[in-house]
Short mmCIF file of C-alpha atoms and ligand atoms in Angstrom, two decimals:
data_model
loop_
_atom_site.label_atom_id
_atom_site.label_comp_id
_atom_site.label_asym_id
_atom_site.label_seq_id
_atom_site.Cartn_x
_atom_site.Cartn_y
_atom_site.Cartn_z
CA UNK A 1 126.36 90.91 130.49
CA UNK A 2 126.40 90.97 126.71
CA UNK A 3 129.13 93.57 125.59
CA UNK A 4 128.19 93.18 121.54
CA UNK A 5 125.51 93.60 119.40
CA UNK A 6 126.26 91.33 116.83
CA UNK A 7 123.24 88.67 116.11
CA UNK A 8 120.14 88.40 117.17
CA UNK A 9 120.07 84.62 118.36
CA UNK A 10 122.70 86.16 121.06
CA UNK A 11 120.04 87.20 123.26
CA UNK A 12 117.43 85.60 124.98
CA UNK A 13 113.49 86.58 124.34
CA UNK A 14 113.72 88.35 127.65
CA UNK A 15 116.70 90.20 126.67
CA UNK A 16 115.59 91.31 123.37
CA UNK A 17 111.93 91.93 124.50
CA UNK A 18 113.61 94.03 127.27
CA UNK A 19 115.39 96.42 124.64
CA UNK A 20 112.04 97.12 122.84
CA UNK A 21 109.96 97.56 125.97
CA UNK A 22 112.61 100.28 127.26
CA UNK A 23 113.73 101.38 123.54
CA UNK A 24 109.57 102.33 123.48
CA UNK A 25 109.94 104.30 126.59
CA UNK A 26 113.03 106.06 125.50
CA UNK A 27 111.26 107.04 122.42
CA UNK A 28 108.42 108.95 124.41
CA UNK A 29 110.51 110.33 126.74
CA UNK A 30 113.07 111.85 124.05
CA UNK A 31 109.54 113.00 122.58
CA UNK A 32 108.85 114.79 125.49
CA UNK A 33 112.87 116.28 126.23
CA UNK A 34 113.31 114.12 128.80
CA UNK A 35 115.47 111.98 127.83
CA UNK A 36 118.89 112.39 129.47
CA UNK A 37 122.15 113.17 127.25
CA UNK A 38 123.88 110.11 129.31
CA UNK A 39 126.94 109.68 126.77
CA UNK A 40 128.97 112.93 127.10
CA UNK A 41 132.30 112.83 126.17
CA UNK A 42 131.97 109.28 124.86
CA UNK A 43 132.46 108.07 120.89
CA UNK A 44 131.43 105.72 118.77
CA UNK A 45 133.69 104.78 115.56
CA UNK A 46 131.68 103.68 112.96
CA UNK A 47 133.44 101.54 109.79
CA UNK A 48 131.18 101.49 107.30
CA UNK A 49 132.62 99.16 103.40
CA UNK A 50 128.59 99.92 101.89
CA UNK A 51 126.85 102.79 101.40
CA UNK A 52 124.17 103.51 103.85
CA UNK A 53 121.46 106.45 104.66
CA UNK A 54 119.12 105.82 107.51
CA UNK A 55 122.29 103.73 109.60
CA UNK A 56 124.70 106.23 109.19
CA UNK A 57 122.39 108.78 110.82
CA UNK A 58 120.98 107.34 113.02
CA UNK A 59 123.86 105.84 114.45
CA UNK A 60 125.49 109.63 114.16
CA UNK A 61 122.36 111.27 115.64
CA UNK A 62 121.40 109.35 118.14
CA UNK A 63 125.40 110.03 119.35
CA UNK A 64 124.34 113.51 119.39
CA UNK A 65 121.41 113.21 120.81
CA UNK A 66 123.10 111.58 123.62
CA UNK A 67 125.59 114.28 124.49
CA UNK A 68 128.37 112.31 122.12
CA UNK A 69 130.65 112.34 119.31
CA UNK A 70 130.54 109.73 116.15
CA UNK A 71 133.39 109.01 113.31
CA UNK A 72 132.35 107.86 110.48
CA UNK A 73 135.42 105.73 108.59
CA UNK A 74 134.67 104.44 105.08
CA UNK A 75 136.78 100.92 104.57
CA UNK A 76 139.32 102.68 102.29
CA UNK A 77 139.60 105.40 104.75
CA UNK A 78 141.07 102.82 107.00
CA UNK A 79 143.08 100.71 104.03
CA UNK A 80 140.55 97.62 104.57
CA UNK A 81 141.09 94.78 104.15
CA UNK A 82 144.94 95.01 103.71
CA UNK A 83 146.23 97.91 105.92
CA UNK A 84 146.25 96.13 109.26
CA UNK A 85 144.93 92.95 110.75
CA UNK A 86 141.52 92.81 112.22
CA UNK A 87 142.97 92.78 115.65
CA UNK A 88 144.43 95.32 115.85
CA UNK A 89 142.10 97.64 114.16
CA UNK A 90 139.62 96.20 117.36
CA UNK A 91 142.25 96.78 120.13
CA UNK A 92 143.30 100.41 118.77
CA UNK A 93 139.93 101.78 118.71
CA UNK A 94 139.13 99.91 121.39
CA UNK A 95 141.69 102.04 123.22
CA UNK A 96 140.24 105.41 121.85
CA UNK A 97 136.91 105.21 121.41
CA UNK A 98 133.56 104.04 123.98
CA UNK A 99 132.34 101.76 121.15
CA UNK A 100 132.19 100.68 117.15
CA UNK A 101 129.27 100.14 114.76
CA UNK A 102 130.28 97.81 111.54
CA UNK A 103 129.11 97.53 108.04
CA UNK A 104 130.75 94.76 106.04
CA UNK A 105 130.27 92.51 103.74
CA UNK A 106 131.67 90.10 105.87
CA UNK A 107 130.26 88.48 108.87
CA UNK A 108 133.12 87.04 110.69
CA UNK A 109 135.24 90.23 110.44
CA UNK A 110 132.57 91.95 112.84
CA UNK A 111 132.99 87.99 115.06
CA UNK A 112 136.52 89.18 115.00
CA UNK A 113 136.39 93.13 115.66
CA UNK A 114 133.92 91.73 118.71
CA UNK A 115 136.57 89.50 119.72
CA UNK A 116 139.39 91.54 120.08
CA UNK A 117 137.81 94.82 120.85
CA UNK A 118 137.96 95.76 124.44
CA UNK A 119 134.71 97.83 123.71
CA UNK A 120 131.07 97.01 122.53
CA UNK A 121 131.07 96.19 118.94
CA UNK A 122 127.85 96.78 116.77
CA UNK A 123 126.84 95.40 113.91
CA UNK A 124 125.54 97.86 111.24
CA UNK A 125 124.94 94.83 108.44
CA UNK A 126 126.69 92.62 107.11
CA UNK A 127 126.38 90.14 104.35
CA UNK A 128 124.59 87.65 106.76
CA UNK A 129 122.36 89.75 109.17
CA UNK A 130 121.12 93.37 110.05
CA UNK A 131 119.59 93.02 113.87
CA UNK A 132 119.46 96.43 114.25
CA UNK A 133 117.42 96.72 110.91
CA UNK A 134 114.88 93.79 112.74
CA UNK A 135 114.42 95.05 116.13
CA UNK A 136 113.56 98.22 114.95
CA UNK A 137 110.79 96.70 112.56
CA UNK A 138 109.57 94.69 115.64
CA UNK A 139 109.72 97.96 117.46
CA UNK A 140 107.35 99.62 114.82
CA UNK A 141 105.29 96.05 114.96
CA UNK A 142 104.81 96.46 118.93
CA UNK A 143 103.73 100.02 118.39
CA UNK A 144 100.83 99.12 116.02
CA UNK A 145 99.56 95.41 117.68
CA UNK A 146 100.50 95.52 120.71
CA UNK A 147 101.80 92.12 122.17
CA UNK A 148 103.94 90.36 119.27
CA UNK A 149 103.32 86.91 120.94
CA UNK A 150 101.60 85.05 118.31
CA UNK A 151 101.78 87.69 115.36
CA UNK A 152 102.75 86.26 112.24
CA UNK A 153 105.71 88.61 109.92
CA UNK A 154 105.59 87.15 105.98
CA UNK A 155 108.60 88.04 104.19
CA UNK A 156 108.06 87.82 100.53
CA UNK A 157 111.61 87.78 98.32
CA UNK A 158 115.04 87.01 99.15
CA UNK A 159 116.18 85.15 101.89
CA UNK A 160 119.06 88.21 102.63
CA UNK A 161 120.59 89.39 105.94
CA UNK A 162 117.24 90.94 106.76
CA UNK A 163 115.27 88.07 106.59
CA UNK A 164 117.89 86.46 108.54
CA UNK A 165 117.64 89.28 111.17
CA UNK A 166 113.81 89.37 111.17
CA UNK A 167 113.51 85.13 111.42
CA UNK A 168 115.45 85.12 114.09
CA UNK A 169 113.72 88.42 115.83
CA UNK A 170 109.85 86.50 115.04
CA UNK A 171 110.57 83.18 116.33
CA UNK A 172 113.06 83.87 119.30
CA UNK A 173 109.75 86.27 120.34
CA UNK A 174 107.14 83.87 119.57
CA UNK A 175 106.00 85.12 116.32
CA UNK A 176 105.34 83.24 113.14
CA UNK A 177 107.82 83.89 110.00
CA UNK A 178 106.92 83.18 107.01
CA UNK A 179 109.00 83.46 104.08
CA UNK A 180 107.86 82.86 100.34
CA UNK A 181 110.68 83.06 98.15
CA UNK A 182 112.18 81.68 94.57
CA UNK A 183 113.95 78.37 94.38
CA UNK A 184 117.67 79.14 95.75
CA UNK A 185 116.75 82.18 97.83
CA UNK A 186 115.85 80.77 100.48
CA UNK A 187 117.10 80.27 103.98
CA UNK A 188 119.91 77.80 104.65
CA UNK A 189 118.60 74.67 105.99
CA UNK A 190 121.54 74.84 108.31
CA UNK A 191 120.36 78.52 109.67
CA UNK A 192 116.20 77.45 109.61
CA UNK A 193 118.06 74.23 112.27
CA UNK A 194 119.29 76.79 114.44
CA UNK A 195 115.67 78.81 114.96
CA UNK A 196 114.45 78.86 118.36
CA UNK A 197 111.09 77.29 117.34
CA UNK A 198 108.61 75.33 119.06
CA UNK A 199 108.23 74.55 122.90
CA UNK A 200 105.91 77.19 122.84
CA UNK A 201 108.15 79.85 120.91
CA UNK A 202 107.56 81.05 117.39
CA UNK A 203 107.41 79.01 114.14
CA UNK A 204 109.04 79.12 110.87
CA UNK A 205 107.41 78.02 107.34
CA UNK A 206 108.87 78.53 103.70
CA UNK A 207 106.44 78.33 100.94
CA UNK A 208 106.68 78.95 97.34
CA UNK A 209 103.59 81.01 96.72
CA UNK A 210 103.65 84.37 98.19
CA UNK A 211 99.78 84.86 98.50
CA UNK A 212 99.95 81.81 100.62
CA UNK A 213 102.57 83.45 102.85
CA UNK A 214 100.22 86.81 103.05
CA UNK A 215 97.26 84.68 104.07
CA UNK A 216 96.19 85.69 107.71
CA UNK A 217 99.44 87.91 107.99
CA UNK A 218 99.81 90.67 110.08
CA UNK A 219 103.01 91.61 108.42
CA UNK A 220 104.01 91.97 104.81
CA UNK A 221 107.65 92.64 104.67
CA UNK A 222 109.63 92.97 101.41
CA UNK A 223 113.62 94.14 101.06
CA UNK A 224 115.25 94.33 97.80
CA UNK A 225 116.00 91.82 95.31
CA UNK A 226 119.81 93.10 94.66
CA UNK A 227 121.71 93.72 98.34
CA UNK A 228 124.91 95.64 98.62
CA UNK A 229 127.57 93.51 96.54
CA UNK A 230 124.98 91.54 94.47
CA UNK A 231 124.91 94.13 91.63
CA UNK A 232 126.46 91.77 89.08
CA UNK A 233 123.79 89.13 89.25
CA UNK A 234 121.25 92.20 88.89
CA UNK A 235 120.07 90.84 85.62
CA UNK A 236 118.86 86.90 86.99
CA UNK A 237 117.91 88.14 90.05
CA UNK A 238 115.19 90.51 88.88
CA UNK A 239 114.06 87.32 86.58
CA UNK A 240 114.20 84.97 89.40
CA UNK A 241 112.30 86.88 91.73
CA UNK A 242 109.56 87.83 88.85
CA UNK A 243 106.08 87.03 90.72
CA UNK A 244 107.18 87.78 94.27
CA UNK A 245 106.37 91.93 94.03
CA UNK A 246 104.52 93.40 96.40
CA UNK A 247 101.67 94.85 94.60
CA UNK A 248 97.77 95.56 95.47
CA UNK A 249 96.59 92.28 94.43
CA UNK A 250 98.70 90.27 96.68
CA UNK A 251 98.03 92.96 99.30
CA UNK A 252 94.39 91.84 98.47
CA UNK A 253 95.02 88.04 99.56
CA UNK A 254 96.26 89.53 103.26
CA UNK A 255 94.34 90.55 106.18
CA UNK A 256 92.40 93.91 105.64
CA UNK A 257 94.21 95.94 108.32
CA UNK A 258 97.69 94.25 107.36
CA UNK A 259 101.09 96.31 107.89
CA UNK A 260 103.21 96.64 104.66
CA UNK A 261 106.81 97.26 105.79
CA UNK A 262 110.51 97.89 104.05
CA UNK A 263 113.77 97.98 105.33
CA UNK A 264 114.61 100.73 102.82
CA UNK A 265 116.08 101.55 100.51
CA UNK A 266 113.03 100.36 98.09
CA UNK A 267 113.18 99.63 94.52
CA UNK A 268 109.68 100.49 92.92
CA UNK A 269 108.39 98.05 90.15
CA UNK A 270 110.85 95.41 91.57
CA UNK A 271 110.07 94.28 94.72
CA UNK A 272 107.28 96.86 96.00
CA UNK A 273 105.10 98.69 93.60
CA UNK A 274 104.45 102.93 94.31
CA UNK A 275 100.99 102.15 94.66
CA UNK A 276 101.48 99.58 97.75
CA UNK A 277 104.77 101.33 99.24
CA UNK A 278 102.44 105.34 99.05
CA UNK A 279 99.48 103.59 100.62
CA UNK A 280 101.44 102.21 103.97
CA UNK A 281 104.55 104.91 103.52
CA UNK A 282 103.93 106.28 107.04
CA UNK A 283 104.13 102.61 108.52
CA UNK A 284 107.16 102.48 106.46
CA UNK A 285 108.71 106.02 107.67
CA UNK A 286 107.78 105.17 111.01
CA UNK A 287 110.14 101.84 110.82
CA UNK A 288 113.10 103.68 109.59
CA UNK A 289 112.34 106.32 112.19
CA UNK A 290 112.85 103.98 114.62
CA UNK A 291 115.91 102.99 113.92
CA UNK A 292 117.42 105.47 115.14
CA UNK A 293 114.88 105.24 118.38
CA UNK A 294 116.51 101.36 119.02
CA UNK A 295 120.15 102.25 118.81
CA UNK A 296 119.95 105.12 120.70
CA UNK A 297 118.79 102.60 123.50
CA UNK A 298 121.07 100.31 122.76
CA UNK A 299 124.06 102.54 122.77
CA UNK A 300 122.86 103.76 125.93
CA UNK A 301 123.03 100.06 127.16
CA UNK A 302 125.79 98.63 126.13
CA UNK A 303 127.61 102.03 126.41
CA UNK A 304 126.67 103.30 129.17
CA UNK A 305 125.09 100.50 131.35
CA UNK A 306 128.04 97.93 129.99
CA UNK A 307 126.48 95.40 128.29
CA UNK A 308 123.01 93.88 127.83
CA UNK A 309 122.33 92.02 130.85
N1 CP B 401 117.73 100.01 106.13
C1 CP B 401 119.02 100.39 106.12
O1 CP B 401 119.89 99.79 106.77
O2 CP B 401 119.26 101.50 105.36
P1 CP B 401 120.69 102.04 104.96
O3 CP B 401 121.33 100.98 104.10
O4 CP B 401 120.44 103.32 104.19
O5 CP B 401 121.50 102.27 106.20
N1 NVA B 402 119.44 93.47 101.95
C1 NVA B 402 119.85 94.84 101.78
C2 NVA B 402 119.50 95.64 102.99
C3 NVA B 402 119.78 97.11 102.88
C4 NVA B 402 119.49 97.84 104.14
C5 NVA B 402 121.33 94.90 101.49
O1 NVA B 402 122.09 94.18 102.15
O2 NVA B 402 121.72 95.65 100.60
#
């Protein structure tokens, strides 16, 4: 059993196509009221050092919706990073609450929280990943396609902790990532090394032009140019990422019925254009919708059922 929910490469393909398949399910029966409230009395502590919208609510509703309680904890709320060590933030809450869900800017403090904590430990995004963020996308993929053996996801801009997320998500599940991005945004060679690709998996490619990347996609995915904590390079980025927008004509070089999708929150005229993000906005709606459809699943795994097995 897996107690954490930490990174995607964790998990097998059977694991992780095993969450979607029964995160699906879940979805129709909550549609239909009847889906059990199987977490009463239990809470999840969230710690949360970024803003967020759809992951604070989700996480909070789908608590709700499962008969639970959530606390939401800003970092200064709990004096991060100097109040207490890491430890024993993990083995008090640990102690109090069913489970925590983490956004931080760093990685290893959520390796650490996971470490120490008695309790599952989610992570909510960090600097280097957001697998919550990708498995609902593949969710919202499965729901349109079908099978996602063999589809291929092109990520046109930075390569952020969603990319990350969604590379690993594509090729651990046998789909073909492809990410067109400026000169020193792309993938670490060092993370690209550690993608489950080949044997019969998924693949990975990184090319420079994006209408290359859209060609024979099934997926166009964008995120923005400036993540949480990047705001003083705001200036070069937007310059350095100048010709990788998602706009109609590059939609134009992709398959007819292709599915435009964001992570949210969107930055029109920078990475997406209104024209392209109106025209597929319930795709996109539908993806943020779902997260809250995967973690509900997945708190009712690794809370509930005690890991993912
Ligand atoms: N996509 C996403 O994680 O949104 P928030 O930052 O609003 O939580
Ligand atoms: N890459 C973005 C994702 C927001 C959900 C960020 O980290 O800010």
């Amino acid at each position: 059993m897996i107690k954490d929910f930490v990174d995607i490469l964790d998990f097998t393909a059977e694991q992780l196509a095993g969450l979607l398949k029964r995160a699906l399910a879940d979805k129709a029966l909550f549609a239909a009221g009847k889906l059990p409230a199987s977490l009463p009395r239990k809470t999840l502590a969230m710690i949360f050092e970024k803003p967020s919208l759809r992951t604070r609510v989700s996480f909070e509703a789908a608590m709700s919706q499962l008969g639970g309680h959530a606390i939401y904890l800003t970092g200064a709320d709990i004096g991060l990073p100097t109040r207490e060590p890491v430890q024993d933030i993990a083995r008090v809450l640990g102690r109090m609450c069913d489970a925590l869900a983490t956004r931080t800017f760093s990685h290893p403090f959520v390796r650490q929280l996971a470490a120490h904590c008695p309790r599952p430990v989610v992570n909510a995004l960090t600097d280097e990943s957001h697998p919550c963020q990708a498995m609902a996308d593949l969710m919202t993929v499965m729901e349109r396609v079908g099978e996602l053996g063999g589809r291929t996801l092109a990520f046109i801009g930075d390569g952020n902790n969603v990319a990350r997320s969604l590379a690993a998500a594509c090729t651990r599940l046998g789909m073909h990532f492809v990410l067109a991005a400026p000169a020193a945004h792309e993938l670490k060679e060092s993370f690209v090394a550690s993608l489950p690709v080949g044997q019969g998996a998924g693949s990975y490619r990184a090319v420079r032009d994006p209408r290359q990347a859209v060609a024979g996609a099934d997926v166009v995915y964008t995120d923005t140019w400036v993540s949480m904590g990047q705001e003083d390079q705001k200036a070069a980025r937007l310059k350095a990422f100048a010709g990788f927008q998602v706009n109609a004509e590059l939609i134009r070089a992709a398959p007819r019925q292709v599915m435009v999708m964001h992570c949210l929150p969107a930055y029109r005229g920078c990475e997406i254009t209104e024209e392209v993000f109106e025209a597929h906005a319930q795709t996109i709606l539908e993806e943020a919708a779902n997260r809250l459809h995967f973690q509900r699943t997945l708190l009712n795994v690794l809370i509930g059922e005690g890991g993912v097995g």
